[in-house]
Short mmCIF file of C-alpha atoms in Angstrom, two decimals:
data_model
loop_
_atom_site.label_atom_id
_atom_site.label_comp_id
_atom_site.label_asym_id
_atom_site.label_seq_id
_atom_site.Cartn_x
_atom_site.Cartn_y
_atom_site.Cartn_z
CA TRP A 1 -0.08 0.07 -0.01
CA CYS A 2 1.06 3.58 -0.68
CA THR A 3 -0.50 5.97 1.75
CA LEU A 4 0.87 9.18 0.28
CA ASN A 5 2.46 9.96 -3.16
CA GLU A 6 5.46 12.20 -2.88
CA PRO A 7 4.38 14.29 0.02
CA MET A 8 7.61 16.39 -0.14
CA VAL A 9 6.66 17.30 -3.86
CA PHE A 10 3.15 18.26 -2.59
CA LEU A 11 4.68 20.43 0.14
CA TYR A 12 7.20 22.14 -1.96
CA ALA A 13 5.18 22.75 -5.14
CA GLY A 14 2.04 23.55 -3.32
CA TYR A 15 3.25 25.55 -0.20
CA MET A 16 6.64 26.73 -1.05
CA GLU A 17 6.81 27.51 -4.74
CA GLY A 18 3.17 27.97 -5.06
CA VAL A 19 2.87 26.31 -8.46
CA HIS A 20 0.40 23.65 -7.52
CA PRO A 21 -2.73 23.81 -5.35
CA PRO A 22 -3.20 25.36 -2.89
CA LEU A 23 -0.93 27.82 -4.71
CA GLU A 24 0.59 29.15 -1.54
CA HIS A 25 4.12 30.87 -1.22
CA ARG A 26 5.41 30.39 2.31
CA LYS A 27 8.93 31.78 2.71
CA ASP A 28 10.14 29.80 5.72
CA VAL A 29 10.44 26.10 5.82
CA SER A 30 9.17 26.13 9.42
CA GLU A 31 5.84 27.47 8.04
CA ILE A 32 5.16 24.02 6.43
CA ALA A 33 5.91 22.02 9.55
CA PRO A 34 2.17 21.78 10.52
CA ILE A 35 1.18 20.63 7.11
CA MET A 36 3.86 17.93 7.24
CA ALA A 37 2.87 16.89 10.59
CA THR A 38 -0.88 16.51 9.28
CA LEU A 39 0.41 14.44 6.39
CA LEU A 40 2.33 12.25 8.79
CA LYS A 41 -0.76 11.87 10.98
CA ALA A 42 -2.74 10.85 7.92
CA HIS A 43 -0.06 8.31 6.90
CA THR A 44 -0.20 6.74 10.54
CA LEU A 45 -4.00 6.64 10.49
CA ALA A 46 -4.00 4.74 7.16
CA TYR A 47 -1.13 2.49 8.30
CA ASN A 48 -2.99 1.53 11.50
CA LEU A 49 -6.26 0.88 9.56
CA ILE A 50 -4.55 -1.35 6.97
CA LYS A 51 -2.71 -3.35 9.81
CA GLU A 52 -6.09 -3.73 11.53
CA ASN A 53 -7.69 -5.08 8.52
CA ASP A 54 -4.71 -7.41 7.94
CA LYS A 55 -5.28 -8.94 11.41
CA LYS A 56 -8.92 -9.62 10.59
CA LEU A 57 -7.97 -11.19 7.19
CA GLY A 58 -4.89 -13.01 8.47
CA GLN A 59 -2.58 -11.37 6.01
CA ILE A 60 0.43 -9.17 5.85
CA SER A 61 0.61 -5.96 3.79
CA GLU A 62 3.67 -3.86 2.88
CA ILE A 63 2.82 -0.15 3.59
CA GLY A 64 4.74 3.09 2.94
CA LEU A 65 4.88 6.25 0.97
CA THR A 66 6.75 7.20 -2.19
CA GLN A 67 9.72 9.49 -2.25
CA HIS A 68 10.66 11.73 -5.12
CA THR A 69 14.29 11.55 -6.00
#
């Protein structure tokens, strides 16, 4: 499972460069920390839900997020 697709691209292009939605231009990296924290919380929630479902079904899933390199 991929819970988030290239979250750093989303943060950089959407909140720092402002070339993708939400088209914001935050000057300081510390200004995107709350958004990054929310993305990590979303990943954790999805991870836990998938693992909980795995237990019910007796299976094992690989879970992560993608990184833009």
